[in-house]
């Protein structure tokens, strides 16, 4: 398997998008081992790579790999270097989702095996509400998570594991936060940010640039919306906490000045 190493941190957006000069020096800081200079319009949303691998000229990755934009640790065709076995590779980011209580999260998770072996998927550290349908031949798993009202406010974490026939495994983190189902009925419908000098929005007969600012909250659902204990913040501090008994009827609006 290819080694992944970062010496003093991460390259994180340290490579210029339009031009840069990459140099790799030996420990004596003077012997040049490799370099790559680029400018103008290098490949966007794909890597540039030597073709053939290890020699030749730098070209856009998709020229030789079709739809695949990069192949970290693998050759252009996503097979291992020197025939070294590597585990299945997930082709999606970790699953981090917020879902409403009483609803079901479903997502397709693609993966591939560089040796072309059949992939077996399984879940770990998640409750029975998490299920998996798998098709190792196509390299995809369908992950589902069913929530109930009792799950409100809870966070569930675990992993999806992909294993090949040789026993090599890779894991994909899963994190699911269950928000109260009524969140879908909570609508911040209107905001007056700058009343100006002519607007008396609160109807008190006085035009005031601060007192006439307002938020309008609407209950767009079919059941009463209990706002008790909810906090209103801006970028500086807490501005308002709804007192106990703050209930908004279906189809009704509430104003905060």
C-alpha positions as a Markdown table, in Angstrom:
| # | Residue | x | y | z |
|---|---|---|---|---|
| 1 | Unk | 0.0 | 0.0 | 0.0 |
| 2 | Unk | 1.3 | 3.5 | -0.8 |
| 3 | Unk | 2.7 | 5.5 | 2.2 |
| 4 | Unk | 1.0 | 8.7 | 3.2 |
| 5 | Unk | 3.2 | 11.1 | 5.0 |
| 6 | Unk | 3.1 | 14.8 | 5.9 |
| 7 | Unk | 6.3 | 16.1 | 7.6 |
| 8 | Unk | 5.4 | 19.4 | 9.2 |
| 9 | Unk | 1.6 | 19.7 | 8.9 |
| 10 | Unk | -0.5 | 19.4 | 5.7 |
| 11 | Unk | -0.3 | 20.8 | 2.2 |
| 12 | Unk | -4.0 | 21.8 | 2.6 |
| 13 | Unk | -4.5 | 24.5 | -0.2 |
| 14 | Unk | -0.8 | 25.2 | -0.2 |
| 15 | Unk | -0.6 | 24.5 | -3.9 |
| 16 | Unk | -1.4 | 27.4 | -6.2 |
| 17 | Unk | -4.5 | 27.0 | -8.4 |
| 18 | Unk | -3.1 | 28.8 | -11.4 |
| 19 | Unk | 0.7 | 28.6 | -10.9 |
| 20 | Unk | 3.3 | 27.2 | -8.6 |
| 21 | Unk | 6.7 | 25.6 | -8.5 |
| 22 | Unk | 7.0 | 22.3 | -6.6 |
| 23 | Unk | 10.5 | 21.1 | -5.5 |
| 24 | Unk | 11.5 | 18.1 | -3.5 |
| 25 | Unk | 14.9 | 18.4 | -1.9 |
| 26 | Unk | 17.1 | 15.8 | -0.2 |
| 27 | Unk | 18.0 | 16.1 | 3.5 |
| 28 | Unk | 20.9 | 18.3 | 2.7 |
| 29 | Unk | 18.4 | 20.9 | 1.4 |
| 30 | Unk | 20.4 | 21.4 | -1.8 |
| 31 | Unk | 20.1 | 18.2 | -3.8 |
| 32 | Unk | 17.1 | 18.5 | -6.1 |
| 33 | Unk | 15.2 | 15.2 | -6.3 |
| 34 | Unk | 12.2 | 16.2 | -8.3 |
| 35 | Unk | 10.4 | 19.4 | -9.5 |
| 36 | Unk | 7.2 | 20.5 | -11.2 |
| 37 | Unk | 6.5 | 24.0 | -12.4 |
| 38 | Unk | 3.1 | 25.0 | -13.9 |
| 39 | Unk | 1.3 | 28.1 | -14.9 |
| 40 | Unk | -1.6 | 29.4 | -17.0 |
| 41 | Unk | -4.5 | 27.0 | -16.7 |
| 42 | Unk | -3.5 | 23.6 | -15.2 |
| 43 | Unk | -6.1 | 20.9 | -14.9 |
| 44 | Unk | -9.2 | 21.9 | -12.9 |
| 45 | Unk | -11.0 | 19.4 | -10.7 |
| 46 | Unk | -8.5 | 16.7 | -11.7 |
| 47 | Unk | -4.8 | 15.9 | -11.1 |
| 48 | Unk | -2.0 | 16.1 | -13.5 |
| 49 | Unk | 0.1 | 13.0 | -13.7 |
| 50 | Unk | 3.1 | 11.4 | -15.5 |
| 51 | Unk | 2.2 | 9.2 | -18.4 |
| 52 | Unk | 3.2 | 6.5 | -18.4 |
| 53 | Unk | 3.5 | 6.2 | -14.6 |
| 54 | Unk | 6.9 | 7.1 | -13.3 |
| 55 | Unk | 8.1 | 8.7 | -16.5 |
| 56 | Unk | 7.0 | 10.6 | -19.6 |
| 57 | Unk | 5.2 | 13.9 | -19.5 |
| 58 | Unk | 2.6 | 15.4 | -17.2 |
| 59 | Unk | -0.9 | 15.3 | -18.6 |
| 60 | Unk | -4.4 | 15.7 | -17.3 |
| 61 | Unk | -5.5 | 12.6 | -15.4 |
| 62 | Unk | -8.8 | 12.1 | -17.3 |
| 63 | Unk | -6.8 | 11.8 | -20.6 |
| 64 | Unk | -5.8 | 8.3 | -19.5 |
| 65 | Unk | -8.4 | 7.5 | -16.8 |
| 66 | Unk | -11.7 | 8.5 | -18.4 |
| 67 | Unk | -14.1 | 9.7 | -15.7 |
| 68 | Unk | -11.6 | 9.3 | -12.8 |
| 69 | Unk | -10.1 | 12.6 | -11.8 |
| 70 | Unk | -7.3 | 11.3 | -9.7 |
| 71 | Unk | -5.8 | 8.1 | -8.3 |
| 72 | Unk | -3.9 | 8.7 | -5.1 |
| 73 | Unk | -1.6 | 5.8 | -4.3 |
| 74 | Unk | -2.6 | 3.9 | -7.4 |
| 75 | Unk | -1.7 | 3.9 | -11.1 |
| 76 | Unk | -3.9 | 5.6 | -13.8 |
| 77 | Unk | -6.3 | 2.7 | -14.1 |
| 78 | Unk | -6.6 | 2.5 | -10.3 |
| 79 | Unk | -4.6 | -0.7 | -10.0 |
| 80 | Unk | -1.8 | -1.0 | -7.3 |
| 81 | Unk | 1.8 | -0.2 | -8.0 |
| 82 | Unk | 4.0 | -3.3 | -8.2 |
| 83 | Unk | 1.0 | -5.6 | -7.6 |
| 84 | Unk | 0.9 | -4.7 | -3.9 |
| 85 | Unk | -2.6 | -5.5 | -2.5 |
| 86 | Unk | -4.6 | -2.5 | -1.2 |
| 87 | Unk | -8.0 | -2.4 | 0.6 |
| 88 | Unk | -11.2 | -1.2 | -1.0 |
| 89 | Unk | -11.5 | 2.5 | -1.5 |
| 90 | Unk | -14.6 | 4.5 | -0.7 |
| 91 | Unk | -15.6 | 7.0 | -3.4 |
| 92 | Unk | -17.5 | 9.4 | -1.2 |
| 93 | Unk | -16.9 | 11.6 | 1.8 |
| 94 | Unk | -17.8 | 10.4 | 5.4 |
| 95 | Unk | -21.5 | 10.4 | 6.1 |
| 96 | Unk | -22.3 | 13.3 | 8.4 |
| 97 | Unk | -26.0 | 14.2 | 8.3 |
| 98 | Unk | -28.7 | 15.9 | 10.3 |
| 99 | Unk | -32.1 | 14.2 | 10.0 |
| 100 | Unk | -35.5 | 15.0 | 11.5 |
| 101 | Unk | -37.0 | 12.7 | 14.0 |
| 102 | Unk | -39.5 | 10.3 | 12.5 |
| 103 | Unk | -37.8 | 10.4 | 9.1 |
| 104 | Unk | -35.4 | 8.0 | 7.3 |
| 105 | Unk | -32.0 | 8.8 | 5.9 |
| 106 | Unk | -31.0 | 6.8 | 2.8 |
| 107 | Unk | -27.8 | 7.2 | 0.9 |
| 108 | Unk | -25.8 | 5.2 | -1.7 |
| 109 | Unk | -22.1 | 4.7 | -0.8 |
| 110 | Unk | -19.9 | 3.7 | -3.8 |
| 111 | Unk | -16.5 | 1.9 | -3.4 |
| 112 | Unk | -14.1 | 0.0 | -5.6 |
| 113 | Unk | -11.4 | -2.6 | -5.1 |
| 114 | Unk | -8.2 | -2.0 | -7.0 |
| 115 | Unk | -7.7 | -5.7 | -7.5 |
| 116 | Unk | -11.2 | -6.1 | -8.8 |
| 117 | Unk | -12.3 | -8.4 | -5.9 |
| 118 | Unk | -15.9 | -8.5 | -4.7 |
| 119 | Unk | -16.5 | -6.1 | -1.8 |
| 120 | Unk | -18.5 | -7.0 | 1.3 |
| 121 | Unk | -19.9 | -4.2 | 3.4 |
| 122 | Unk | -20.9 | -4.2 | 7.1 |
| 123 | Unk | -21.8 | -1.7 | 9.8 |
| 124 | Unk | -20.2 | -1.3 | 13.2 |
| 125 | Unk | -21.0 | 0.6 | 16.4 |
| 126 | Unk | -24.5 | 1.7 | 15.2 |
| 127 | Unk | -27.9 | 0.6 | 16.5 |
| 128 | Unk | -30.4 | -1.7 | 14.8 |
| 129 | Unk | -32.0 | 1.4 | 13.2 |
| 130 | Unk | -29.1 | 1.4 | 10.8 |
| 131 | Unk | -29.4 | -1.1 | 7.9 |
| 132 | Unk | -27.4 | -1.9 | 4.8 |
| 133 | Unk | -28.3 | -3.3 | 1.4 |
| 134 | Unk | -25.2 | -4.3 | -0.5 |
| 135 | Unk | -24.1 | -5.3 | -4.0 |
| 136 | Unk | -20.4 | -6.1 | -3.8 |
| 137 | Unk | -20.3 | -6.9 | -7.5 |
| 138 | Unk | -21.1 | -3.3 | -8.4 |
| 139 | Unk | -19.2 | -1.9 | -5.4 |
| 140 | Unk | -22.0 | 0.0 | -3.8 |
| 141 | Unk | -23.9 | -0.1 | -0.5 |
| 142 | Unk | -27.2 | 1.5 | 0.3 |
| 143 | Unk | -27.2 | 2.8 | 3.9 |
| 144 | Unk | -30.4 | 3.6 | 5.7 |
| 145 | Unk | -31.1 | 5.0 | 9.2 |
| 146 | Unk | -34.7 | 5.1 | 10.6 |
| 147 | Unk | -35.3 | 7.6 | 13.4 |
| 148 | Unk | -38.1 | 7.9 | 16.0 |
| 149 | Unk | -39.3 | 10.8 | 18.2 |
| 150 | Unk | -37.3 | 9.2 | 21.0 |
| 151 | Unk | -34.1 | 9.9 | 19.1 |
| 152 | Unk | -34.5 | 13.7 | 19.3 |
| 153 | Unk | -31.3 | 15.5 | 20.2 |
| 154 | Unk | -29.2 | 12.3 | 20.0 |
| 155 | Unk | -26.0 | 11.8 | 17.9 |
| 156 | Unk | -25.2 | 8.4 | 16.5 |
| 157 | Unk | -21.7 | 7.5 | 15.4 |
| 158 | Unk | -20.2 | 4.4 | 13.8 |
| 159 | Unk | -18.4 | 3.1 | 10.7 |
| 160 | Unk | -19.2 | 1.5 | 7.4 |
| 161 | Unk | -16.6 | -1.2 | 6.6 |
| 162 | Unk | -15.7 | -2.4 | 3.1 |
| 163 | Unk | -13.7 | -5.7 | 3.0 |
| 164 | Unk | -12.3 | -7.5 | -0.1 |
| 165 | Unk | -11.9 | -11.2 | -0.6 |
| 166 | Unk | -8.3 | -11.1 | 0.8 |
| 167 | Unk | -9.5 | -9.7 | 4.1 |
| 168 | Unk | -8.2 | -6.1 | 3.6 |
| 169 | Unk | -10.6 | -3.5 | 5.0 |
| 170 | Unk | -11.3 | 0.2 | 4.8 |
| 171 | Unk | -13.7 | 2.2 | 7.0 |
| 172 | Unk | -16.0 | 5.2 | 6.4 |
| 173 | Unk | -17.0 | 7.3 | 9.4 |
| 174 | Unk | -20.7 | 7.9 | 10.0 |
| 175 | Unk | -22.2 | 10.6 | 12.2 |
| 176 | Unk | -26.0 | 11.3 | 12.4 |
| 177 | Unk | -27.6 | 14.0 | 14.5 |
| 178 | Unk | -31.4 | 13.6 | 15.0 |
| 179 | Unk | -33.1 | 17.0 | 15.1 |
| 180 | Unk | -36.7 | 17.4 | 16.5 |
| 181 | Unk | -39.2 | 16.8 | 13.8 |
| 182 | Unk | -40.9 | 20.1 | 14.4 |
| 183 | Unk | -37.9 | 21.9 | 13.0 |
| 184 | Unk | -39.4 | 21.4 | 9.5 |
| 185 | Unk | -42.3 | 23.6 | 10.6 |
| 186 | Unk | -40.1 | 26.4 | 12.0 |
| 187 | Unk | -39.8 | 29.1 | 9.3 |
| 188 | Unk | -37.9 | 32.4 | 9.7 |
| 189 | Unk | -40.2 | 34.1 | 7.2 |
| 190 | Unk | -39.1 | 37.8 | 7.3 |
| 191 | Unk | -36.3 | 39.9 | 8.6 |
| 192 | Unk | -36.0 | 43.7 | 8.7 |
| 193 | Unk | -32.3 | 44.5 | 9.1 |
| 194 | Unk | -32.1 | 48.2 | 8.4 |
| 195 | Unk | -35.4 | 50.1 | 9.0 |
| 196 | Unk | -34.0 | 53.4 | 7.7 |
| 197 | Unk | -35.5 | 56.8 | 8.7 |
| 198 | Unk | -39.0 | 56.4 | 7.4 |
| 199 | Unk | -40.1 | 53.0 | 8.9 |
| 200 | Unk | -42.2 | 52.6 | 12.0 |
| 201 | Unk | -42.4 | 48.8 | 11.9 |
| 202 | Unk | -43.5 | 48.3 | 15.5 |
| 203 | Unk | -46.2 | 50.9 | 15.2 |
| 204 | Unk | -45.3 | 52.8 | 18.4 |
| 205 | Unk | -45.3 | 56.2 | 16.5 |
| 206 | Unk | -41.5 | 56.5 | 16.8 |
| 207 | Unk | -39.1 | 55.7 | 14.0 |
| 208 | Unk | -36.0 | 54.0 | 15.5 |
| 209 | Unk | -33.2 | 52.3 | 13.6 |
| 210 | Unk | -32.9 | 49.7 | 16.4 |
| 211 | Unk | -36.4 | 49.3 | 17.9 |
| 212 | Unk | -38.0 | 48.8 | 14.5 |
| 213 | Unk | -35.8 | 45.9 | 13.5 |
| 214 | Unk | -37.7 | 42.6 | 13.6 |
| 215 | Unk | -37.8 | 38.9 | 12.9 |
| 216 | Unk | -41.0 | 37.2 | 11.8 |
| 217 | Unk | -41.3 | 33.5 | 12.7 |
| 218 | Unk | -44.1 | 31.4 | 11.0 |
| 219 | Unk | -45.4 | 27.9 | 11.9 |
| 220 | Unk | -45.7 | 26.4 | 8.5 |
| 221 | Unk | -46.9 | 23.0 | 9.9 |
| 222 | Unk | -50.2 | 21.6 | 11.0 |
| 223 | Unk | -49.4 | 21.2 | 14.7 |
| 224 | Unk | -48.7 | 23.8 | 17.5 |
| 225 | Unk | -45.0 | 24.8 | 17.7 |
| 226 | Unk | -43.6 | 25.0 | 21.2 |
| 227 | Unk | -40.8 | 27.6 | 21.2 |
| 228 | Unk | -40.2 | 27.4 | 24.9 |
| 229 | Unk | -36.5 | 27.6 | 25.8 |
| 230 | Unk | -35.2 | 28.4 | 22.3 |
| 231 | Unk | -32.4 | 30.9 | 22.0 |
| 232 | Unk | -31.9 | 33.7 | 19.5 |
| 233 | Unk | -28.2 | 34.6 | 18.9 |
| 234 | Unk | -26.4 | 36.9 | 16.6 |
| 235 | Unk | -22.7 | 36.9 | 15.9 |
| 236 | Unk | -22.0 | 38.7 | 19.2 |
| 237 | Unk | -24.2 | 37.4 | 21.9 |
| 238 | Unk | -27.5 | 35.9 | 23.1 |
| 239 | Unk | -30.4 | 38.3 | 22.2 |
| 240 | Unk | -33.5 | 36.5 | 23.4 |
| 241 | Unk | -34.7 | 33.3 | 25.1 |
| 242 | Unk | -38.3 | 32.3 | 24.5 |
| 243 | Unk | -40.1 | 31.9 | 27.9 |
| 244 | Unk | -42.0 | 28.8 | 28.9 |
| 245 | Unk | -45.4 | 28.7 | 27.2 |
| 246 | Unk | -44.3 | 30.3 | 24.0 |
| 247 | Unk | -46.5 | 28.3 | 21.6 |
| 248 | Unk | -47.1 | 29.2 | 18.0 |
| 249 | Unk | -50.3 | 27.9 | 16.4 |
| 250 | Unk | -50.3 | 26.4 | 12.9 |
| 251 | Unk | -50.2 | 29.0 | 10.2 |
| 252 | Unk | -49.6 | 31.8 | 12.6 |
| 253 | Unk | -46.7 | 34.3 | 12.9 |
| 254 | Unk | -44.7 | 35.7 | 15.8 |
| 255 | Unk | -42.8 | 38.9 | 15.7 |
| 256 | Unk | -39.6 | 39.7 | 17.6 |
| 257 | Unk | -38.6 | 43.4 | 17.7 |
